PDB file of C-alpha atoms in Angstrom:
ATOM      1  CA  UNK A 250      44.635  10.689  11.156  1.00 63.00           C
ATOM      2  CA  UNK A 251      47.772  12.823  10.206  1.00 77.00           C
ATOM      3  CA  UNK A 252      46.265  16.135  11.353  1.00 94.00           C
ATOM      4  CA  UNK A 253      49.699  17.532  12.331  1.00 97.00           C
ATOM      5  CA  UNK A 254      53.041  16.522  10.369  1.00 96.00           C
ATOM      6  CA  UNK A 255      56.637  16.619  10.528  1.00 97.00           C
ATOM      7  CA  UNK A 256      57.962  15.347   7.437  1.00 92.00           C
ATOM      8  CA  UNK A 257      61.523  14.675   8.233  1.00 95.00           C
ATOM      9  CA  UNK A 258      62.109  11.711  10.745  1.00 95.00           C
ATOM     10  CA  UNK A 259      65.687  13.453  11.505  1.00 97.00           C
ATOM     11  CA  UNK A 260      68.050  16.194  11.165  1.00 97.00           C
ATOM     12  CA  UNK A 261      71.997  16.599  11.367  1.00 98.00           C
ATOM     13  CA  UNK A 262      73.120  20.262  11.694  1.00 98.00           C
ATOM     14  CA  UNK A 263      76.482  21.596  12.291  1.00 98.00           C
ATOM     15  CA  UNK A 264      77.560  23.688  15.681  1.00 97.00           C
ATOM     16  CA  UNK A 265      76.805  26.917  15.298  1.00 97.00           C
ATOM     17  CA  UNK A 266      74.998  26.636  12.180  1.00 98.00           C
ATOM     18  CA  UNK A 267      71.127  27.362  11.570  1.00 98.00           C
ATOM     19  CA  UNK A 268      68.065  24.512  12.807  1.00 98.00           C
ATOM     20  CA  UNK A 269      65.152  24.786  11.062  1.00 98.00           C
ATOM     21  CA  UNK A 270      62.594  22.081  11.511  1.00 98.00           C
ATOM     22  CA  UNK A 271      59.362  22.570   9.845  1.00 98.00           C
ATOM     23  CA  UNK A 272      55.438  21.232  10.780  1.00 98.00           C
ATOM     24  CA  UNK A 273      52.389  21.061   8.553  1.00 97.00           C
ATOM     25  CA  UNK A 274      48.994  20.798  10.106  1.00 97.00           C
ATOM     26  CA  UNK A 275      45.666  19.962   8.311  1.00 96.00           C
ATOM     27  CA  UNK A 276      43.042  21.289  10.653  1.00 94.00           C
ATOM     28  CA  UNK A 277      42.051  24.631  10.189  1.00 93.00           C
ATOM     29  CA  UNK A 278      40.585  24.856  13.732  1.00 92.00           C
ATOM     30  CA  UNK A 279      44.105  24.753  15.291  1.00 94.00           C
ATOM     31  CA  UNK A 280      44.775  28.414  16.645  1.00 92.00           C
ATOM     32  CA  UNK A 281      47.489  27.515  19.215  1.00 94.00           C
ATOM     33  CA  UNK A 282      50.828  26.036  18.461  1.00 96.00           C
ATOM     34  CA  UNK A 283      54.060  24.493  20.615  1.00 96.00           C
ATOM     35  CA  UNK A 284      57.713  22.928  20.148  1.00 98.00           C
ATOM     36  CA  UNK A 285      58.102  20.358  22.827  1.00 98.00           C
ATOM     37  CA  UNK A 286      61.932  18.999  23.380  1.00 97.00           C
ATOM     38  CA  UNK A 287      62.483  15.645  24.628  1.00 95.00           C
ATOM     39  CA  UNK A 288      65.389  13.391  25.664  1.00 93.00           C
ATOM     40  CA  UNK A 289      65.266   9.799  26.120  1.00 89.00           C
ATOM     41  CA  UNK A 290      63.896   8.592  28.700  1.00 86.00           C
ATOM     42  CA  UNK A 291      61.931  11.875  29.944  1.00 91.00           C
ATOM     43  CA  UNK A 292      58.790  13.350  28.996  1.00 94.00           C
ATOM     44  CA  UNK A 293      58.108  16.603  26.429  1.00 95.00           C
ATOM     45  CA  UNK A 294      59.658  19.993  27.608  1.00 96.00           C
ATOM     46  CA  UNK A 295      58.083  23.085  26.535  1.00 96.00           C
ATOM     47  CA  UNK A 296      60.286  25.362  24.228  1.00 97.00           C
ATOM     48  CA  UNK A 297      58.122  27.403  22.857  1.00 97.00           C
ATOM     49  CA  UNK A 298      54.511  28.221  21.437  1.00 96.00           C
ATOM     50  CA  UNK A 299      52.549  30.730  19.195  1.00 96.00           C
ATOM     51  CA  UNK A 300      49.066  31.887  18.948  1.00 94.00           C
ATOM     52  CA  UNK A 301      47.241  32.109  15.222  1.00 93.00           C
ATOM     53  CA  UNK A 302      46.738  35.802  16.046  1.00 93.00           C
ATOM     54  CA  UNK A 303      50.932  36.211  15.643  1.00 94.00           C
ATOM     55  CA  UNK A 304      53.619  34.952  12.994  1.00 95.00           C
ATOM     56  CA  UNK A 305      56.331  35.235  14.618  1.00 97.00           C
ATOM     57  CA  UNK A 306      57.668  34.247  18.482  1.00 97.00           C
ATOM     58  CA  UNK A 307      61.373  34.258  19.578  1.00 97.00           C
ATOM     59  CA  UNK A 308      62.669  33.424  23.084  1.00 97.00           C
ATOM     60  CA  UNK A 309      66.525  33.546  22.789  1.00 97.00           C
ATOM     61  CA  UNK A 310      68.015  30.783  20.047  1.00 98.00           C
ATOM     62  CA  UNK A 311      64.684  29.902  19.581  1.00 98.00           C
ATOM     63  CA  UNK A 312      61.688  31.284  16.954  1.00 98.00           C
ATOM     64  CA  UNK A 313      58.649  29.981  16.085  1.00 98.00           C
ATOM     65  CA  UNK A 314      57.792  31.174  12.467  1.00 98.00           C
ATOM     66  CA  UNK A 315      53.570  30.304  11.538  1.00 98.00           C
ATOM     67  CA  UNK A 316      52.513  30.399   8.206  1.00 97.00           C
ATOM     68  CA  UNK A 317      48.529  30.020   8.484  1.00 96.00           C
ATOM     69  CA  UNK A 318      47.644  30.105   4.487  1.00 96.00           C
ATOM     70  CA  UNK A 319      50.433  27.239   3.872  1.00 97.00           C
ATOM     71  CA  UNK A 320      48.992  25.861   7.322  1.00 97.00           C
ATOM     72  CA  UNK A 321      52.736  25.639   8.141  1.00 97.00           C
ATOM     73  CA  UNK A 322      55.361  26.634  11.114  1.00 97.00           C
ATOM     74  CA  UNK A 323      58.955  26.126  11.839  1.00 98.00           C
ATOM     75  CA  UNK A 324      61.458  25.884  14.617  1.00 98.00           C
ATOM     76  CA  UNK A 325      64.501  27.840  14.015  1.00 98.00           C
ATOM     77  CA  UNK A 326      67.359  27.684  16.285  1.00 98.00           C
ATOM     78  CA  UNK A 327      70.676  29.963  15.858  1.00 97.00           C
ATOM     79  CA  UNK A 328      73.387  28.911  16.653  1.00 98.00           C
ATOM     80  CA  UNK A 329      72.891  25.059  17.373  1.00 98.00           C
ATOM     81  CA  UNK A 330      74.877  23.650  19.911  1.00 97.00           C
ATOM     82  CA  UNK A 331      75.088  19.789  21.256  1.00 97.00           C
ATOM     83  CA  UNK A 332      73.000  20.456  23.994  1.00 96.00           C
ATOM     84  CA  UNK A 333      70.074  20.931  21.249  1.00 97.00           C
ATOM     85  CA  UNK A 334      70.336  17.253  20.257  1.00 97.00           C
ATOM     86  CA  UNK A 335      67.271  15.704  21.071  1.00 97.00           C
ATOM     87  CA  UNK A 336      63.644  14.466  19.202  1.00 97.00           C
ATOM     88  CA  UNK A 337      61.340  18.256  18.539  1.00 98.00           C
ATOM     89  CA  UNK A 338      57.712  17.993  18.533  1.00 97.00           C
ATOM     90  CA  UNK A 339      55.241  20.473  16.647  1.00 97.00           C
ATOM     91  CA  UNK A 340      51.661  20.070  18.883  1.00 97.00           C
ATOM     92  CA  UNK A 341      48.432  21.992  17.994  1.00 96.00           C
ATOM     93  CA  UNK A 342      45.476  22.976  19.898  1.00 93.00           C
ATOM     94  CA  UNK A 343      42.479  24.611  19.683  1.00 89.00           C
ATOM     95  CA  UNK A 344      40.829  27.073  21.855  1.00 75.00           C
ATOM     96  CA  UNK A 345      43.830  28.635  22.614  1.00 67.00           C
ATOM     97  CA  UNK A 346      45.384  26.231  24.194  1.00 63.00           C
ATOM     98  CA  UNK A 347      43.352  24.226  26.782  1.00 70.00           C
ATOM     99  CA  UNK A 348      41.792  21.540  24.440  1.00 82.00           C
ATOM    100  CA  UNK A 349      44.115  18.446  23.987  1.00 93.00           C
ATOM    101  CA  UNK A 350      47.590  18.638  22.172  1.00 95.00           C
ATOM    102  CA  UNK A 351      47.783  16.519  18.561  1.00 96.00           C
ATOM    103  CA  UNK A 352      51.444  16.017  18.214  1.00 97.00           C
ATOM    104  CA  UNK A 353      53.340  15.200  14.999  1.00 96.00           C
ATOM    105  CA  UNK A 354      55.888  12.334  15.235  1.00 95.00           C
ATOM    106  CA  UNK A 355      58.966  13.885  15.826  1.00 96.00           C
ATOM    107  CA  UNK A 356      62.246  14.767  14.145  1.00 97.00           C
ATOM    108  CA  UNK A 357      65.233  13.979  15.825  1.00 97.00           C
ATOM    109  CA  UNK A 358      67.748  16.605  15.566  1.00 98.00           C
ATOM    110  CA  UNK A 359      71.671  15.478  15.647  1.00 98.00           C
ATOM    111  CA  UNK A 360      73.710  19.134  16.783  1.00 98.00           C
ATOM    112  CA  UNK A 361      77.577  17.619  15.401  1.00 96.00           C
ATOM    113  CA  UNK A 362      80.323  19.706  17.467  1.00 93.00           C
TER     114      UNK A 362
ATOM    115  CA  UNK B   2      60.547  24.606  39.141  1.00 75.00           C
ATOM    116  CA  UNK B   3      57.910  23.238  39.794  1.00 77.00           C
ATOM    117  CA  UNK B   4      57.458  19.371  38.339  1.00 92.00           C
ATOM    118  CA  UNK B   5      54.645  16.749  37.269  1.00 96.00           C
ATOM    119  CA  UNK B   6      56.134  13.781  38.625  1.00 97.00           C
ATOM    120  CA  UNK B   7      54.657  10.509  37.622  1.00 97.00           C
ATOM    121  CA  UNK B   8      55.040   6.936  39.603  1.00 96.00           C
ATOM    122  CA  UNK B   9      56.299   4.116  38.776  1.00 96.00           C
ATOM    123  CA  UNK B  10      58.364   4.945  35.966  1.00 96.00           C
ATOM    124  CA  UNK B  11      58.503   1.406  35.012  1.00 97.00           C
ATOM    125  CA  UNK B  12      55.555  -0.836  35.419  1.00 97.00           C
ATOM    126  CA  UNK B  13      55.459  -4.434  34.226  1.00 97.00           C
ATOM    127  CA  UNK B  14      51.859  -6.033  34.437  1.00 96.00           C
ATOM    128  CA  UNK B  15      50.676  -9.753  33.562  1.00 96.00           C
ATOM    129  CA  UNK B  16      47.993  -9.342  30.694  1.00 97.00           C
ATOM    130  CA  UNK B  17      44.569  -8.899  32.474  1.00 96.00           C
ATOM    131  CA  UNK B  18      45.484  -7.742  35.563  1.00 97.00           C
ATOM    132  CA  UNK B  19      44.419  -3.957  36.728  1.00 97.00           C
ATOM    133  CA  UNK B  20      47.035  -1.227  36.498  1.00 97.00           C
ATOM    134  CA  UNK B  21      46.709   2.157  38.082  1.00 97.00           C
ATOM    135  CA  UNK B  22      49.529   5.109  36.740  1.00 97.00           C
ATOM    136  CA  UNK B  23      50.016   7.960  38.955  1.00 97.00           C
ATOM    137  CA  UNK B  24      50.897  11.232  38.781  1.00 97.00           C
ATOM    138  CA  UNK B  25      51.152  14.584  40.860  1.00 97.00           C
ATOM    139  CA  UNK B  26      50.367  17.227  38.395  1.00 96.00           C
ATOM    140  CA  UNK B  27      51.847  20.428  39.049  1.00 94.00           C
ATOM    141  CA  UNK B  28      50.545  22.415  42.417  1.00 91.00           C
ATOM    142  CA  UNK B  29      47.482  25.184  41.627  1.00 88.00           C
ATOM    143  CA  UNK B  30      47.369  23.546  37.993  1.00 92.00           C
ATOM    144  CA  UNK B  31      43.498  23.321  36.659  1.00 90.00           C
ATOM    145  CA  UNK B  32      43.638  21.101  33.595  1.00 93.00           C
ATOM    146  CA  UNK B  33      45.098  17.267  33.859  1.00 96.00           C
ATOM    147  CA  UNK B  34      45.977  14.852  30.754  1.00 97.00           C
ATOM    148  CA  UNK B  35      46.924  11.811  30.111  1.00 98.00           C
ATOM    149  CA  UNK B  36      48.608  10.822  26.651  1.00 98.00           C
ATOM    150  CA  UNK B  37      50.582   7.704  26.021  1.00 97.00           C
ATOM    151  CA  UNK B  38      52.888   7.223  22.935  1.00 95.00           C
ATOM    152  CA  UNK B  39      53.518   3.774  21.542  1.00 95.00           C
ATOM    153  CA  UNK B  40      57.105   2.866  20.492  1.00 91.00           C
ATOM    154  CA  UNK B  41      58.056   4.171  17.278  1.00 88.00           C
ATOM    155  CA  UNK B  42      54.233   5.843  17.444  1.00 91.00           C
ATOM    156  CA  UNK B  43      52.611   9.694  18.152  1.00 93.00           C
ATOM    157  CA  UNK B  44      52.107  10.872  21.188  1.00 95.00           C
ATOM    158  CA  UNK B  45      48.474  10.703  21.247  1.00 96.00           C
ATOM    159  CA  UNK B  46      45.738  12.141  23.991  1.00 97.00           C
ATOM    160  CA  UNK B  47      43.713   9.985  25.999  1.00 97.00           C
ATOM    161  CA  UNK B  48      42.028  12.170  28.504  1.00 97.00           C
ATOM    162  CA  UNK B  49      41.146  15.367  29.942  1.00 95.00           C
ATOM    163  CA  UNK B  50      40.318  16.468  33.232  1.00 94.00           C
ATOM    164  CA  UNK B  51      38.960  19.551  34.288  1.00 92.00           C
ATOM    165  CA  UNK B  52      36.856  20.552  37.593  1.00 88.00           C
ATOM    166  CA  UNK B  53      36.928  16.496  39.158  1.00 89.00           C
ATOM    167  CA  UNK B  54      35.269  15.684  35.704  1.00 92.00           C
ATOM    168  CA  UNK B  55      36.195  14.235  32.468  1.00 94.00           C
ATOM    169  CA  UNK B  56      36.383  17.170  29.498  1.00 93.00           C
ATOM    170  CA  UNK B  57      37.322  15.205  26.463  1.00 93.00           C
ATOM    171  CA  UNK B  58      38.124  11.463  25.922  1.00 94.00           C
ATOM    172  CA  UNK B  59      39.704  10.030  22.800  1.00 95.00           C
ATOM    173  CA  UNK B  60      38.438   6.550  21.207  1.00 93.00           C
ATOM    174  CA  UNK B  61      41.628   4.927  22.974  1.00 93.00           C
ATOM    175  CA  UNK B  62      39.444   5.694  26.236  1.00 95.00           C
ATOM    176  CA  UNK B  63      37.083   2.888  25.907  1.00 91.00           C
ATOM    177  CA  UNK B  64      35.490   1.754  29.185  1.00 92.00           C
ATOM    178  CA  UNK B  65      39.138  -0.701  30.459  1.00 95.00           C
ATOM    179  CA  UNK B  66      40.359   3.416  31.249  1.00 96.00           C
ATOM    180  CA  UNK B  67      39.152   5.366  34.493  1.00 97.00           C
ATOM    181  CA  UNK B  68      41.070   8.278  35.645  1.00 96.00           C
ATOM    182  CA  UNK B  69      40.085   9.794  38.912  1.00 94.00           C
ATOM    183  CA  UNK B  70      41.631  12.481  41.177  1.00 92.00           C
ATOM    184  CA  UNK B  71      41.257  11.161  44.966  1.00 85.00           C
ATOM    185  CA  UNK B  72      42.634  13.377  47.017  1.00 85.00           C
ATOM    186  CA  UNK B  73      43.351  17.068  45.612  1.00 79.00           C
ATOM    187  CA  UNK B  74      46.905  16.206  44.482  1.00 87.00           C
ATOM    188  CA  UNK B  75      46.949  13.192  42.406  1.00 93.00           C
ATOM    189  CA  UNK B  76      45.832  12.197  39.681  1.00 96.00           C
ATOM    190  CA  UNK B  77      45.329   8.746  38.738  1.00 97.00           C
ATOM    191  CA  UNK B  78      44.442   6.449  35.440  1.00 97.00           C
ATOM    192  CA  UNK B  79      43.448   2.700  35.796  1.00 97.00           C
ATOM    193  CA  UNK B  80      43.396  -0.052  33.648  1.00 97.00           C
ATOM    194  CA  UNK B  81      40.981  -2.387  34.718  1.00 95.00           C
ATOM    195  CA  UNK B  82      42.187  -5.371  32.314  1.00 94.00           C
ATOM    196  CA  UNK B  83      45.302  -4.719  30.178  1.00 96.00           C
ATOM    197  CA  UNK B  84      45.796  -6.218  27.141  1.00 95.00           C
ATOM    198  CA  UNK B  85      49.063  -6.326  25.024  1.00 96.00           C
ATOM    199  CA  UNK B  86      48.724  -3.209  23.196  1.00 95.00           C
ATOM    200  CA  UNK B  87      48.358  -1.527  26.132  1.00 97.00           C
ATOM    201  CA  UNK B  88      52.113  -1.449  26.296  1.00 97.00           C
ATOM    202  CA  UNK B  89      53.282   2.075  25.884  1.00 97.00           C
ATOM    203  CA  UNK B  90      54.911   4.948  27.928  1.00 97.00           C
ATOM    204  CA  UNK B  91      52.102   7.034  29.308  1.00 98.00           C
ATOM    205  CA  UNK B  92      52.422  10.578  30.393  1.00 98.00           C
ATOM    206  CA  UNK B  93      50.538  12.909  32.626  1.00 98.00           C
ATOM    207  CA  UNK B  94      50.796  16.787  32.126  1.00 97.00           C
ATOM    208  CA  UNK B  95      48.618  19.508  33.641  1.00 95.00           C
ATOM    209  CA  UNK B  96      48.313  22.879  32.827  1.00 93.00           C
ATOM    210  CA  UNK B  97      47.250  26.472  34.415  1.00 90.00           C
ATOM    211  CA  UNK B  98      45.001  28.659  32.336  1.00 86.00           C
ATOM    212  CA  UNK B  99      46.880  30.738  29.264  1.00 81.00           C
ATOM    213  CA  UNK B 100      49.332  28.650  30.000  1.00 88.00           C
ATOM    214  CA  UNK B 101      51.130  25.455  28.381  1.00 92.00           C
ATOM    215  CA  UNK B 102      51.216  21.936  29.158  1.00 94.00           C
ATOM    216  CA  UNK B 103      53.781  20.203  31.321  1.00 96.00           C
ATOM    217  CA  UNK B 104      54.591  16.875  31.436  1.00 97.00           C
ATOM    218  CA  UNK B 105      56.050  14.318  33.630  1.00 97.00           C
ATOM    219  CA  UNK B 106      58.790  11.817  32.789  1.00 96.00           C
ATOM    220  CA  UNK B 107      55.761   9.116  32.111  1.00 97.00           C
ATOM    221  CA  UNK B 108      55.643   5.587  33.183  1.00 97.00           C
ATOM    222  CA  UNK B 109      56.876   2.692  31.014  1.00 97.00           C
ATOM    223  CA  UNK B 110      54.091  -0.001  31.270  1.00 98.00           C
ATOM    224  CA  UNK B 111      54.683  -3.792  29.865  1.00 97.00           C
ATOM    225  CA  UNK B 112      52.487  -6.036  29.487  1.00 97.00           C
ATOM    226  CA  UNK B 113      53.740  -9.734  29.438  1.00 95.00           C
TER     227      UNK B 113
END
């Protein structure tokens, strides 16, 4: 049951330079969207979400771009920097939000100073 | 900020014997979870909890899981009888309404 995917296991960016970590997502219910962060040995942080209604959020470095015909989103972040090293997960919900999270497995990104 | 913080944070359990994971979701929060992620695995949901009830249980949830909310502030699960594969990190999050979830650190249970 691969209802939400992230295709690449891991990413290595350059300081400074563009992340862009993408998420596909089968189920057409879906209508709320998050990045969670996590480092080892801690639990997922929020970064940042998007409702089905929008196709675009930003919150500083990060934006969440959502592509509903492709049934696709990204993560963008500008500039990278080391701190941003860490496994991203795309989650989806429906109902806005309250029903349970499906997450995708991961992609750890590598920020090289 | 405010935290879900979860207890133990490692938990090491001989197969068959009852394990109870516990977590203080986040103050004024309505909605509690538990997922658990297998190594090398997806996070995946287990339960929901909404109004000292059960919303939404996956097919991991089979009758070995209980999760109960005692006293207002935490938020417990149980397993009555672990078994090997029960070996995974588990994490609690809870959530306020139109907003997202938060999660605690989760708790490492091995099952020898």
């Amino acid at each position: 049951d691969q209802q939400v995917k992230q295709n690449s296991p891991s990413l290595s960016v350059q300081e400074g330079r563009i992340s862009i970590l993408n998420c596909d997502y089968t189920n057409s219910m879906f209508d709320y969207f998050l990045w969670y962060k996590k480092y080892p040995a801690e639990g997922p942080t929020f970064l940042i979400s998007i409702s089905s209604i929008k196709d675009k959020n930003e919150d500083g470095r990060f934006t969440v771009f959502l592509n509903k015909s492709a049934k696709h989103l990204s993560l963008h972040i500008v500039p990278s920097q080391p701190g941003d090293s860490a496994v991203y997960f795309c989650a989806a919900s429906e109902k806005g939000g309250s029903e349970k999270l499906v997450f995708g497995k991961g992609t750890k990104l590598t920020v090289n100073p | 900020e405010p935290e879900v913080t979860q207890t133990p944070s490692h938990q090491v359990t001989q197969m068959g014997q009852e394990v109870i994971l516990r977590c203080v979701p986040i103050s004024n929060h309505l909605y509690f979870y538990w997922y658990r992620q297998i190594l090398g695995q997806k996070v995946e949901f287990l339960v929901s909890f909404y109004n000292n009830e059960i919303s939404e249980k996956s097919e991991i949830f089979d009758d070995q899981f209980s999760v109960e909310r005692p006293d207002g502030s935490n938020f417990t699960l149980k397993i009555r009888s672990t078994k090997l594969e029960d070996s995974a990190m588990y994490f609690c999050a809870s959530m306020d309404d139109n907003q997202p979830q938060h999660f605690g650190d989760g708790t490492r249970l091995s099952i020898l």
